[in-house]
PDB file of C-alpha atoms in Angstrom:
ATOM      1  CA  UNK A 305      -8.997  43.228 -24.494  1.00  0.00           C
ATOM      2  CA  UNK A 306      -5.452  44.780 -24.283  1.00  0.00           C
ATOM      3  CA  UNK A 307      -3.245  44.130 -26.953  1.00  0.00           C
ATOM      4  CA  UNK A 308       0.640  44.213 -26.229  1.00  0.00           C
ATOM      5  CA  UNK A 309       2.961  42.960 -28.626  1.00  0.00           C
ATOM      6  CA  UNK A 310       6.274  41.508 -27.758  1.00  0.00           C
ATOM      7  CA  UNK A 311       9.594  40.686 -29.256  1.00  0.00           C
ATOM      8  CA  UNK A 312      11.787  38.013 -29.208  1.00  0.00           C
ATOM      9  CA  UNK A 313      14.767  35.700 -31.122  1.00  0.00           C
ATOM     10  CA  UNK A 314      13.373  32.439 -32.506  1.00  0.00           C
ATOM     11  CA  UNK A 315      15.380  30.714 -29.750  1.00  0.00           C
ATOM     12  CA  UNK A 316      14.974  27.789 -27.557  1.00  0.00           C
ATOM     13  CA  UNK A 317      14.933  30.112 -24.551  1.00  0.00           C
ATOM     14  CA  UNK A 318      11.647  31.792 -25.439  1.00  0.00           C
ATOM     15  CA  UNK A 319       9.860  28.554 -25.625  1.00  0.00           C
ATOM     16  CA  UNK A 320       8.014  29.379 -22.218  1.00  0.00           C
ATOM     17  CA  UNK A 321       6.414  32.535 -24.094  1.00  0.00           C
ATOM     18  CA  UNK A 322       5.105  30.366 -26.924  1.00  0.00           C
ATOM     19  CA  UNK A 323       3.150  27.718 -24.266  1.00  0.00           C
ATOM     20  CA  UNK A 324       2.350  29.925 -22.204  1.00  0.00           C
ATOM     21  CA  UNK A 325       0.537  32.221 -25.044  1.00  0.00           C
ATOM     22  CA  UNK A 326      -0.822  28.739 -26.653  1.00  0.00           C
ATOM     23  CA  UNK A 327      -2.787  27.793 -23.336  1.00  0.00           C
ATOM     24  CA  UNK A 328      -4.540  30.900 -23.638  1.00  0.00           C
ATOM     25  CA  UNK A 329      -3.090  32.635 -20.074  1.00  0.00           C
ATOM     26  CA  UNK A 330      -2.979  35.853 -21.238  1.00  0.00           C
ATOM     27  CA  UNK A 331      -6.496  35.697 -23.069  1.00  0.00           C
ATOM     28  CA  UNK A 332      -7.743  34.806 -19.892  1.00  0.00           C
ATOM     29  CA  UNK A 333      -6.577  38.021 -18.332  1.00  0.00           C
ATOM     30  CA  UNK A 334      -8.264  39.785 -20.951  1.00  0.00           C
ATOM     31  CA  UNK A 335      -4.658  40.442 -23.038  1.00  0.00           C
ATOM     32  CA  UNK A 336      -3.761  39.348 -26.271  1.00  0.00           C
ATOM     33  CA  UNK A 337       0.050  39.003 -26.548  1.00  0.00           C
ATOM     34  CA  UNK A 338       1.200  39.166 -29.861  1.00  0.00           C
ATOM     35  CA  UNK A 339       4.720  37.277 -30.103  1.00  0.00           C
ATOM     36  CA  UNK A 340       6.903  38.946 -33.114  1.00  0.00           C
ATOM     37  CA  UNK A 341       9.787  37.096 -34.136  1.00  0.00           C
ATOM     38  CA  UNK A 342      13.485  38.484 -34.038  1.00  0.00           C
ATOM     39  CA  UNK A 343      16.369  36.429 -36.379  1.00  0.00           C
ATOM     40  CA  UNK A 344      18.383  39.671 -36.021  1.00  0.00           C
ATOM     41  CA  UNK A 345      18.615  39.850 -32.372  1.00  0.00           C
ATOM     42  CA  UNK A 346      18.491  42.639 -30.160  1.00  0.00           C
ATOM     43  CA  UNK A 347      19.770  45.341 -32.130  1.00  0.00           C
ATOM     44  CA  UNK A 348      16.975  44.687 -34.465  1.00  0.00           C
ATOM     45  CA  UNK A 349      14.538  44.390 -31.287  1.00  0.00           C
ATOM     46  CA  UNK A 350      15.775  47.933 -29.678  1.00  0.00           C
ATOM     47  CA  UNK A 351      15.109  49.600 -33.025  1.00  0.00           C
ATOM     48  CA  UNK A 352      11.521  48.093 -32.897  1.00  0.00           C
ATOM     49  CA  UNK A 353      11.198  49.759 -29.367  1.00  0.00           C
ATOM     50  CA  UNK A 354      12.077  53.155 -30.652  1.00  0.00           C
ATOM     51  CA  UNK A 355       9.783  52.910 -33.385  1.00  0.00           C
ATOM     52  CA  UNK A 356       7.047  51.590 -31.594  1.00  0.00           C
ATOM     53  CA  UNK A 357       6.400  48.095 -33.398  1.00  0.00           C
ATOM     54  CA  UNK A 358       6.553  46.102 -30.190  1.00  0.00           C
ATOM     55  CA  UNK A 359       6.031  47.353 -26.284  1.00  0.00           C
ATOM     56  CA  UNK A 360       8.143  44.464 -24.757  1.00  0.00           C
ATOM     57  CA  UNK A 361      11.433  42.937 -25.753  1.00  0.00           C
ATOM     58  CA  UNK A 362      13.146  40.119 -24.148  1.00  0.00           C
ATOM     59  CA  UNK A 363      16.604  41.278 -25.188  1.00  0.00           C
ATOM     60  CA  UNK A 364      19.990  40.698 -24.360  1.00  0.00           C
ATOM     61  CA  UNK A 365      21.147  42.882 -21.443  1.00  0.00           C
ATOM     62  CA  UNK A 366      24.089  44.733 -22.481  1.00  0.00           C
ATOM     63  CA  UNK A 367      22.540  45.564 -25.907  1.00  0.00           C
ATOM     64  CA  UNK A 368      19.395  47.031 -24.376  1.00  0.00           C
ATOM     65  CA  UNK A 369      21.372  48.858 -21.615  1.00  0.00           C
ATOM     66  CA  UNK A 370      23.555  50.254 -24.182  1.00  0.00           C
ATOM     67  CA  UNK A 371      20.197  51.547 -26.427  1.00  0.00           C
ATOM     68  CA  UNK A 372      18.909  52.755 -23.423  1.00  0.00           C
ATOM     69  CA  UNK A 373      21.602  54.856 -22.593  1.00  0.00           C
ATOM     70  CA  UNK A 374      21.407  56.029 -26.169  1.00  0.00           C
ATOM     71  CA  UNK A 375      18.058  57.534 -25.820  1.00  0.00           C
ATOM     72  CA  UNK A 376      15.438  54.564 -26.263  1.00  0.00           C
ATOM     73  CA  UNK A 377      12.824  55.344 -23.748  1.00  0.00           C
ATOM     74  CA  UNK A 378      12.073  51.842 -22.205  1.00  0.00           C
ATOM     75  CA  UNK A 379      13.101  50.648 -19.093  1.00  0.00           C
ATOM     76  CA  UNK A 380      14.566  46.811 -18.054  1.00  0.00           C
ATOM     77  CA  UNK A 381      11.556  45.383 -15.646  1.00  0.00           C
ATOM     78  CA  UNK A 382      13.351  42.249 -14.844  1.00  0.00           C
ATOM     79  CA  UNK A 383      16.181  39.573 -15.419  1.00  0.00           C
ATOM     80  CA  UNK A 384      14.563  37.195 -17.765  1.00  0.00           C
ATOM     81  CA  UNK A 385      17.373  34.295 -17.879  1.00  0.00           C
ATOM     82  CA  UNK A 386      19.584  34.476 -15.008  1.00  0.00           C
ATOM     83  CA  UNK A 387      22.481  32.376 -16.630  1.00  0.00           C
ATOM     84  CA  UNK A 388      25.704  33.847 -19.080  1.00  0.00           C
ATOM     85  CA  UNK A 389      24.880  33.099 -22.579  1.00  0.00           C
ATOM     86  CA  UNK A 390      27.278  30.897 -23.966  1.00  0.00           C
ATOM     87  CA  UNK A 391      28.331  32.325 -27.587  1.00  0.00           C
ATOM     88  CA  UNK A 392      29.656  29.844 -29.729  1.00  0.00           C
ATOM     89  CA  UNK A 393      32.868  31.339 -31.941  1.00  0.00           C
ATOM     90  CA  UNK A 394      32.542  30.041 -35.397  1.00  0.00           C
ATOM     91  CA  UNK A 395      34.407  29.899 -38.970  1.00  0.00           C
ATOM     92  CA  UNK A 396      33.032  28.786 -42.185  1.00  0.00           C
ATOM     93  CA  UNK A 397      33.432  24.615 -42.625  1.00  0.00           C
ATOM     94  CA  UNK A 398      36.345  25.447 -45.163  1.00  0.00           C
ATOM     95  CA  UNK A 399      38.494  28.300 -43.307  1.00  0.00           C
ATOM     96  CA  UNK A 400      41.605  28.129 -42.627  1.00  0.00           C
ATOM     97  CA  UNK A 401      41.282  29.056 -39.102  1.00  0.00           C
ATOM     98  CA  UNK A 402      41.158  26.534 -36.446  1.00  0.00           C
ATOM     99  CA  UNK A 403      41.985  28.411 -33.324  1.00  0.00           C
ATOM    100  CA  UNK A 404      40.910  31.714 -31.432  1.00  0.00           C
ATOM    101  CA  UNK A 405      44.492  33.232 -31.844  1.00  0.00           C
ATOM    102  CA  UNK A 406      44.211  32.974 -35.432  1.00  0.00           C
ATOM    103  CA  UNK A 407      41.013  35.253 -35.759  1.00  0.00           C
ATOM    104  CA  UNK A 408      42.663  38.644 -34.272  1.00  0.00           C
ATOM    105  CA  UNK A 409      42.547  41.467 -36.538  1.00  0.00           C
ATOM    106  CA  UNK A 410      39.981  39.398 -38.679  1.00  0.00           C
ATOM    107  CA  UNK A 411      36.759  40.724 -40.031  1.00  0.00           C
ATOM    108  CA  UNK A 412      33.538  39.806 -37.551  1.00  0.00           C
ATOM    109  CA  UNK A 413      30.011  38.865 -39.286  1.00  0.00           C
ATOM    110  CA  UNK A 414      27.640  41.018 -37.000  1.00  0.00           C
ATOM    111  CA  UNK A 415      23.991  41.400 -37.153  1.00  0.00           C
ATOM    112  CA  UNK A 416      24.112  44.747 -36.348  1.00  0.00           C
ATOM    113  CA  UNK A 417      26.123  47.537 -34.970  1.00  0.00           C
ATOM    114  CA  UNK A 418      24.790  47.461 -31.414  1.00  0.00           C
ATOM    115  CA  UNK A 419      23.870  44.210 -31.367  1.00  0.00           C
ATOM    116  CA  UNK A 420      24.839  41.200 -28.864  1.00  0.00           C
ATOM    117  CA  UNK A 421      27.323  39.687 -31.817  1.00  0.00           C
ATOM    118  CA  UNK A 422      28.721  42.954 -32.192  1.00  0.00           C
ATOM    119  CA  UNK A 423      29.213  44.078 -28.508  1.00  0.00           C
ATOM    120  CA  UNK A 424      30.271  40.749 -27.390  1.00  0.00           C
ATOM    121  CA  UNK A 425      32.800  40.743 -30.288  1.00  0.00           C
ATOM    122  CA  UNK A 426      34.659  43.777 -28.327  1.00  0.00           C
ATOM    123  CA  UNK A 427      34.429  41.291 -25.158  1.00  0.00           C
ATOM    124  CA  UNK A 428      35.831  38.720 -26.846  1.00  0.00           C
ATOM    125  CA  UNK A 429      38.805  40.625 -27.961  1.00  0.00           C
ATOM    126  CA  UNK A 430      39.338  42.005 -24.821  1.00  0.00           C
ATOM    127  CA  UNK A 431      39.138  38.946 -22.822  1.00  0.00           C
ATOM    128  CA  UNK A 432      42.543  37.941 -25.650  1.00  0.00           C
ATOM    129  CA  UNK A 433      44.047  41.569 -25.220  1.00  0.00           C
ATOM    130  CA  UNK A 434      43.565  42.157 -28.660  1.00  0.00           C
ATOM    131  CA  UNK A 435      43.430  45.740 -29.857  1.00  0.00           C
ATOM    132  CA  UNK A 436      39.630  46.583 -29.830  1.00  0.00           C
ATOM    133  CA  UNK A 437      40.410  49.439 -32.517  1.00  0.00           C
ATOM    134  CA  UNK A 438      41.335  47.149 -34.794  1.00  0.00           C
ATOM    135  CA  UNK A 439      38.001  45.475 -35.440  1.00  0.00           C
ATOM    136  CA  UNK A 440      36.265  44.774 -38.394  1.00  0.00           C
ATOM    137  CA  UNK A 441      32.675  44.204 -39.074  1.00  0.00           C
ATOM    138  CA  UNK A 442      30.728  42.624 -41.510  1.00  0.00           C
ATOM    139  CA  UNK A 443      26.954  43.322 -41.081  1.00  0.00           C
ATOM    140  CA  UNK A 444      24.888  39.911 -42.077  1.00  0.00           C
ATOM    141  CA  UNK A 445      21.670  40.869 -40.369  1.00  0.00           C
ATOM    142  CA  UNK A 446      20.674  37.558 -39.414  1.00  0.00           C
ATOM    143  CA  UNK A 447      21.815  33.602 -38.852  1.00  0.00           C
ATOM    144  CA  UNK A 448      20.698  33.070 -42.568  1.00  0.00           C
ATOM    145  CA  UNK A 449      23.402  35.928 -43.608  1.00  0.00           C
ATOM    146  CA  UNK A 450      26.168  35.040 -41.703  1.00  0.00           C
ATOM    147  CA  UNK A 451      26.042  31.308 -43.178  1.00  0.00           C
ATOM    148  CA  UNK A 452      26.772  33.080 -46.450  1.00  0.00           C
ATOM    149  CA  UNK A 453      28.995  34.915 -45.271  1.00  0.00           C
ATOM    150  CA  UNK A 454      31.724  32.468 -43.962  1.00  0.00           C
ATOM    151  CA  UNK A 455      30.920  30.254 -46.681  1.00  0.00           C
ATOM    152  CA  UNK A 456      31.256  33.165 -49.405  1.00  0.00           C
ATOM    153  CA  UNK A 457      34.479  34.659 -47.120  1.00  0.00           C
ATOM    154  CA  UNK A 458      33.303  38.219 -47.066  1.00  0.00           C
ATOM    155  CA  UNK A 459      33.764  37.598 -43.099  1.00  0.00           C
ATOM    156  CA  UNK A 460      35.426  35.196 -41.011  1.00  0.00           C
ATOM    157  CA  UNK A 461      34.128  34.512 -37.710  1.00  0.00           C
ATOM    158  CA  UNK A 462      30.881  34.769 -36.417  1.00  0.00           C
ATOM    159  CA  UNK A 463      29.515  35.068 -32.869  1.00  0.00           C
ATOM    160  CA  UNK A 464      26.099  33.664 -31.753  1.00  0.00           C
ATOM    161  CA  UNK A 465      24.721  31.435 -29.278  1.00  0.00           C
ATOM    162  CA  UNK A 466      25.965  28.187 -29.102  1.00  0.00           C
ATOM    163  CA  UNK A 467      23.093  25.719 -28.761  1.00  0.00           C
ATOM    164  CA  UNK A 468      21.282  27.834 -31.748  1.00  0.00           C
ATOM    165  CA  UNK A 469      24.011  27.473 -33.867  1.00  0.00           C
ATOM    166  CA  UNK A 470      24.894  23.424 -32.899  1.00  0.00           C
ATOM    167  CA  UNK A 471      22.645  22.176 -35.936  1.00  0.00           C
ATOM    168  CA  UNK A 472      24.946  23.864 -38.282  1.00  0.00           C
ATOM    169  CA  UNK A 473      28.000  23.000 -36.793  1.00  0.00           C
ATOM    170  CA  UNK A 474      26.383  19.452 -36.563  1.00  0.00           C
ATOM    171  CA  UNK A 475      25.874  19.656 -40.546  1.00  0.00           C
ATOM    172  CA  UNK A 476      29.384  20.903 -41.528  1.00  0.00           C
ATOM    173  CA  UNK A 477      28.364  24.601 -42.085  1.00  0.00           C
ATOM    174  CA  UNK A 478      30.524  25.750 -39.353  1.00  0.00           C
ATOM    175  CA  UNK A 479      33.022  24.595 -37.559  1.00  0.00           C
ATOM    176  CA  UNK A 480      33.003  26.242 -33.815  1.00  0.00           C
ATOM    177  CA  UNK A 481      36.415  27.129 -32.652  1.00  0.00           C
ATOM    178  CA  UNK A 482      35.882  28.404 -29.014  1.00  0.00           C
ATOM    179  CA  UNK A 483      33.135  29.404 -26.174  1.00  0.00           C
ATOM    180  CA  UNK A 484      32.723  33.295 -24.769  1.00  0.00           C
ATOM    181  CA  UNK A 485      30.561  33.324 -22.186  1.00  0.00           C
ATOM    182  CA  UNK A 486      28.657  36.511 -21.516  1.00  0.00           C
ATOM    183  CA  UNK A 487      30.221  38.226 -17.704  1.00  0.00           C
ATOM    184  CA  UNK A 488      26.485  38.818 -16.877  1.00  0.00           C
ATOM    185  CA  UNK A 489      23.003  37.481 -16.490  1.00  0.00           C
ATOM    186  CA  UNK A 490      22.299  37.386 -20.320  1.00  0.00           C
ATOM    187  CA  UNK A 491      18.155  37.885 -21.199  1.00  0.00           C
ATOM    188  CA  UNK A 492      16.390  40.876 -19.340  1.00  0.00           C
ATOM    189  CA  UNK A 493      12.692  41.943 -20.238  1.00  0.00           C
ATOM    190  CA  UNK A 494      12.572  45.711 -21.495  1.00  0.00           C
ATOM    191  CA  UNK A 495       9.003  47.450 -21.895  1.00  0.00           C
ATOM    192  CA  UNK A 496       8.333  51.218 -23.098  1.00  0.00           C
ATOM    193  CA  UNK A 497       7.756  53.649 -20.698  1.00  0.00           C
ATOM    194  CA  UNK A 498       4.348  54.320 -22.283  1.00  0.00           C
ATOM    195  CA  UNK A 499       3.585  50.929 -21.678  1.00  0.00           C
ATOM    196  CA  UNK A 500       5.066  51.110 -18.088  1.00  0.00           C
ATOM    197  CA  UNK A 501       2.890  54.390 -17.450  1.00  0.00           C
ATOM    198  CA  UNK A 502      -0.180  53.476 -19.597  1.00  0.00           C
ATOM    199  CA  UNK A 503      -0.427  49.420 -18.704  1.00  0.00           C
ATOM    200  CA  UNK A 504       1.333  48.917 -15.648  1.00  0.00           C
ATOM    201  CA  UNK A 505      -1.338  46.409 -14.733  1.00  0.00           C
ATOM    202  CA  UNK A 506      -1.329  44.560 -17.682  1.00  0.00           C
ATOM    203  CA  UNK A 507       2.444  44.346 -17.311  1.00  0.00           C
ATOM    204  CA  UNK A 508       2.773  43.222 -14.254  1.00  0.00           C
ATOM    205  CA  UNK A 509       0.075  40.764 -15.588  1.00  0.00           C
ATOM    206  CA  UNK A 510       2.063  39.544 -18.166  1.00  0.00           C
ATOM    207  CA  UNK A 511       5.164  38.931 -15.846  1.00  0.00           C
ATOM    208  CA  UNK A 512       2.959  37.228 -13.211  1.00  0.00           C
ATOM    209  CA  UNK A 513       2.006  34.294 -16.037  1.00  0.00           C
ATOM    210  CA  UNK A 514       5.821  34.333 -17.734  1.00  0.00           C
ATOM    211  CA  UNK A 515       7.161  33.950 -13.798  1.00  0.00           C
ATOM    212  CA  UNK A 516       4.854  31.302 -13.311  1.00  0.00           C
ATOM    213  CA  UNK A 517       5.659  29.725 -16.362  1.00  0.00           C
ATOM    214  CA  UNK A 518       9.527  29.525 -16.249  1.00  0.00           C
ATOM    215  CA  UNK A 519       9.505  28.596 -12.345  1.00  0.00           C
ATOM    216  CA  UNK A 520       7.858  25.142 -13.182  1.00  0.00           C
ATOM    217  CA  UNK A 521       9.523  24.846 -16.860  1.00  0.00           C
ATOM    218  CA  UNK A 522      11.767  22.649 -16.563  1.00  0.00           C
ATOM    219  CA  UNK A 523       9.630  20.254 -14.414  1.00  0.00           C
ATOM    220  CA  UNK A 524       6.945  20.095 -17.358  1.00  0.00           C
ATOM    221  CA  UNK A 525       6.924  16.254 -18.974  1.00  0.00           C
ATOM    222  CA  UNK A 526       8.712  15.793 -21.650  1.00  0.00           C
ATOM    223  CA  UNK A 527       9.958  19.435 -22.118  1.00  0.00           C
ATOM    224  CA  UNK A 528      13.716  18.139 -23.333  1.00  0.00           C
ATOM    225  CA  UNK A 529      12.045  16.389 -26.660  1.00  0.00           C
ATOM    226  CA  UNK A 530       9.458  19.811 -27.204  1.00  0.00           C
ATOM    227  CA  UNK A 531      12.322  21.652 -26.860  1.00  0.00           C
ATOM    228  CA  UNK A 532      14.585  19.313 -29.284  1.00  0.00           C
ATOM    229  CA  UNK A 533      11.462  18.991 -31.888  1.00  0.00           C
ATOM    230  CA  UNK A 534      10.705  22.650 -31.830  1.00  0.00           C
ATOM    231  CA  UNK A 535      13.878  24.015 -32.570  1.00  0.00           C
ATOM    232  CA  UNK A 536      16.048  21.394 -34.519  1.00  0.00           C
ATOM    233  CA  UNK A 537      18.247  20.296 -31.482  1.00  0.00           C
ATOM    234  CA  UNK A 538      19.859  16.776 -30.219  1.00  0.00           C
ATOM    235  CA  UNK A 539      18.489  15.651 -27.044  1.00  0.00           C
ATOM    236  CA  UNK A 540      21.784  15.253 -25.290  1.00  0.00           C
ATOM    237  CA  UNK A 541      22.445  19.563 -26.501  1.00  0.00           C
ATOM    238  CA  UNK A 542      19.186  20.170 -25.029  1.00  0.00           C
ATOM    239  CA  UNK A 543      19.632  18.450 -21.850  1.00  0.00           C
ATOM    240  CA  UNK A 544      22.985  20.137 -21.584  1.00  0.00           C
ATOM    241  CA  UNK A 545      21.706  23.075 -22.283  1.00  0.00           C
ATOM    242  CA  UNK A 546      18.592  22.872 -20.063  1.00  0.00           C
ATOM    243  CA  UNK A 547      21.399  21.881 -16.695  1.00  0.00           C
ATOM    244  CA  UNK A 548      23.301  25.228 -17.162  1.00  0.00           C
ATOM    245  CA  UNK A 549      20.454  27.567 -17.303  1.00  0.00           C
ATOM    246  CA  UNK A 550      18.461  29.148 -15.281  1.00  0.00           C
ATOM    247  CA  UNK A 551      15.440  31.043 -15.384  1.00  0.00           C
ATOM    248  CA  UNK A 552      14.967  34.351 -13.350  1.00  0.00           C
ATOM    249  CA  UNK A 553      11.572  36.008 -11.671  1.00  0.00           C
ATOM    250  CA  UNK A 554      13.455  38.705  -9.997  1.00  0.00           C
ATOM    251  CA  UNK A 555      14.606  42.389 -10.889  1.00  0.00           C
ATOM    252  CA  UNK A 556      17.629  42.967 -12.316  1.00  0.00           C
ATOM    253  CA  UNK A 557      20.282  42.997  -9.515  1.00  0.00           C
ATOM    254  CA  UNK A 558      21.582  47.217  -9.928  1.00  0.00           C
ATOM    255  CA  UNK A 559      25.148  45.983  -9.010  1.00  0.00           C
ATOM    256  CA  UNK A 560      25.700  43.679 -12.291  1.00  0.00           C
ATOM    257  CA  UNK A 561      24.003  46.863 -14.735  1.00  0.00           C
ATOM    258  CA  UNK A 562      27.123  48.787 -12.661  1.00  0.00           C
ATOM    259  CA  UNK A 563      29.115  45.875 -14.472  1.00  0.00           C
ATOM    260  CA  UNK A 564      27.732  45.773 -17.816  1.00  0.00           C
ATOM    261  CA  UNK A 565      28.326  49.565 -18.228  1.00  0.00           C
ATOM    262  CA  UNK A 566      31.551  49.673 -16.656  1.00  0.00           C
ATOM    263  CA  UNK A 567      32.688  46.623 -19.862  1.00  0.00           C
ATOM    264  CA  UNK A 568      31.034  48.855 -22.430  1.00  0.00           C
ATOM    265  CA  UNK A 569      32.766  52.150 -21.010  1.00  0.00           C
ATOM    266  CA  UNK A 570      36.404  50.438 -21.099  1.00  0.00           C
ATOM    267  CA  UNK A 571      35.380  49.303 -24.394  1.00  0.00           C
ATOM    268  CA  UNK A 572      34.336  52.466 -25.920  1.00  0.00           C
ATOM    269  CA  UNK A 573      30.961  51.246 -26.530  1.00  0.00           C
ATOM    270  CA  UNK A 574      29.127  53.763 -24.638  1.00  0.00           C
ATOM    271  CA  UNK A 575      30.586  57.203 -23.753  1.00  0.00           C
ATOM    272  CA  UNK A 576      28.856  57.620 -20.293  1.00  0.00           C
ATOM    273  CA  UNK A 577      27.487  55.691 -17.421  1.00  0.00           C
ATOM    274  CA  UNK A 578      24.307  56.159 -15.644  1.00  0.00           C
ATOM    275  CA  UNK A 579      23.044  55.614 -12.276  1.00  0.00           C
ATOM    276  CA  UNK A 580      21.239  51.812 -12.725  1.00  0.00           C
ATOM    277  CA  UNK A 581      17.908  53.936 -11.428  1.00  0.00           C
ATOM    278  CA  UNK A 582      17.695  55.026 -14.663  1.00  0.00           C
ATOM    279  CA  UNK A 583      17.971  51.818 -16.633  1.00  0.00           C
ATOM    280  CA  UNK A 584      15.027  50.037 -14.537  1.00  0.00           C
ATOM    281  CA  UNK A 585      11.611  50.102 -13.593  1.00  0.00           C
ATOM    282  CA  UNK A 586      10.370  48.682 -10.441  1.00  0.00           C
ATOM    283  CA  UNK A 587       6.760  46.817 -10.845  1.00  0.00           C
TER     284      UNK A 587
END
């Protein structure tokens, strides 16, 4: 029995991992996937990669294409959701802020430097032709820490996905002031290249069942009320949610990691570009 362990936020997206671990299709392979949670995102997932906690990641792609640049030794093996993620901009329930214009030169919550709510900060600001330089962060580690953060005031807006964050806007916690969708497919599925050049079978394995999986997803009965019970959502968010995305079995398309590190170049996020051959492993 191979055991890989993989890494993940505790997101609606992800929800194909969880059934298709539950009905036993990797066991009956002969590999037991171990699913480790991720509230801090992808920043906290990349670290994990480096140190070896987890083999697999399903990541955001400009965060793990940054890392990678950086020196993580893992590869992207494919384009996990094929869709932008849509990050919700939010401000506590009591700020003063009620538009986008009014949040330039204000202090971010982030999860982590290098993470998606920190990169896509930068994108935001440079989609308003704000001043990237003049940035602030505030690092909250997780959802839990940026709610006490814009309630407390020690930051002022916060970036994170929009359907996650809906029950708290729904509640009065926040109060979401604008969309920024991502300019890229936004999940990809990194592995470690020991695991690519150790397990390659097993891999391949794994993508085989997650491919069949999120091909017939969102044809399974009832999946809009799992996916509203399972992770505290309305049914008319989820089926919103469910019509603009899609789910991808294919590699990751070399032209759009040309785009991702051409944004984080202009933004100063990473100080060289790579040939996409490097970012990617072919299965």
């Amino acid at each position: 029995m191979n055991t890989i362990k993989i890494g993940g936020v505790p997101e609606h997206f992800n929800l194909p991992w969880h059934l298709s671990i539950e009905d036993g299709s990797y066991l009956k392979n002969g590999i037991q996937l171990e699913w480790i949670e991720y509230p801090g995102g992808t920043g906290a997932m990349c670290e994990a990669l480096r140190n070896k906690d987890i083999d697999i990641a399903v990541v955001l792609t400009e965060g793990v294409t940054k890392d990678i640049i950086a020196g993580n030794p893992c590869k992207i093996v494919q384009t996990y959701i094929q869709t932008p993620l849509i990050w919700g901009i939010h401000v506590g329930a009591n700020s003063n802020y009620s538009s986008i214009s009014e949040l330039q030169n204000k202090k971010a919550a982030i999860s982590r430097y290098g993470s998606g709510s920190h990169l896509m900060a930068h994108v935001n600001a440079q989609n308003h032709d704000w001043d990237t330089s003049l940035l602030q962060f505030e690092v909250i580690r997780n959802l839990n820490g940026a709610v006490d953060a814009l309630t407390n005031g020690t930051a002022d807006y916060f970036m994170w996905e929009h359907f996650t964050t809906k029950p708290l806007v729904d509640n009065g916690t926040f109060r979401r002031v604008a969309d920024c969708p991502t300019p890229w497919p936004c999940f990809v599925i990194a592995v470690r290249e020991e695991i690519l050049s150790t397990n390659t079978e097993t891999v391949r394995t794994i993508l085989d069942i997650i491919n069949t999986t999120t091909s017939d997803f969102k044809h399974i009965p009832s999946i809009d009320r799992t996916l509203a019970y399972r992770y505290d959502q309305q049914l008319k968010d989820i089926h919103e949610w469910l019509a603009i995305t899609e789910w991808s079995q294919s590699s990751i398309d070399k032209e759009t990691l040309i785009k991702v590190q051409d944004y984080l170049f202009n933004l100063d996020i990473i100080d060289k570009k790579t040939d996409p051959k490097n970012l990617i492993f072919d299965l």
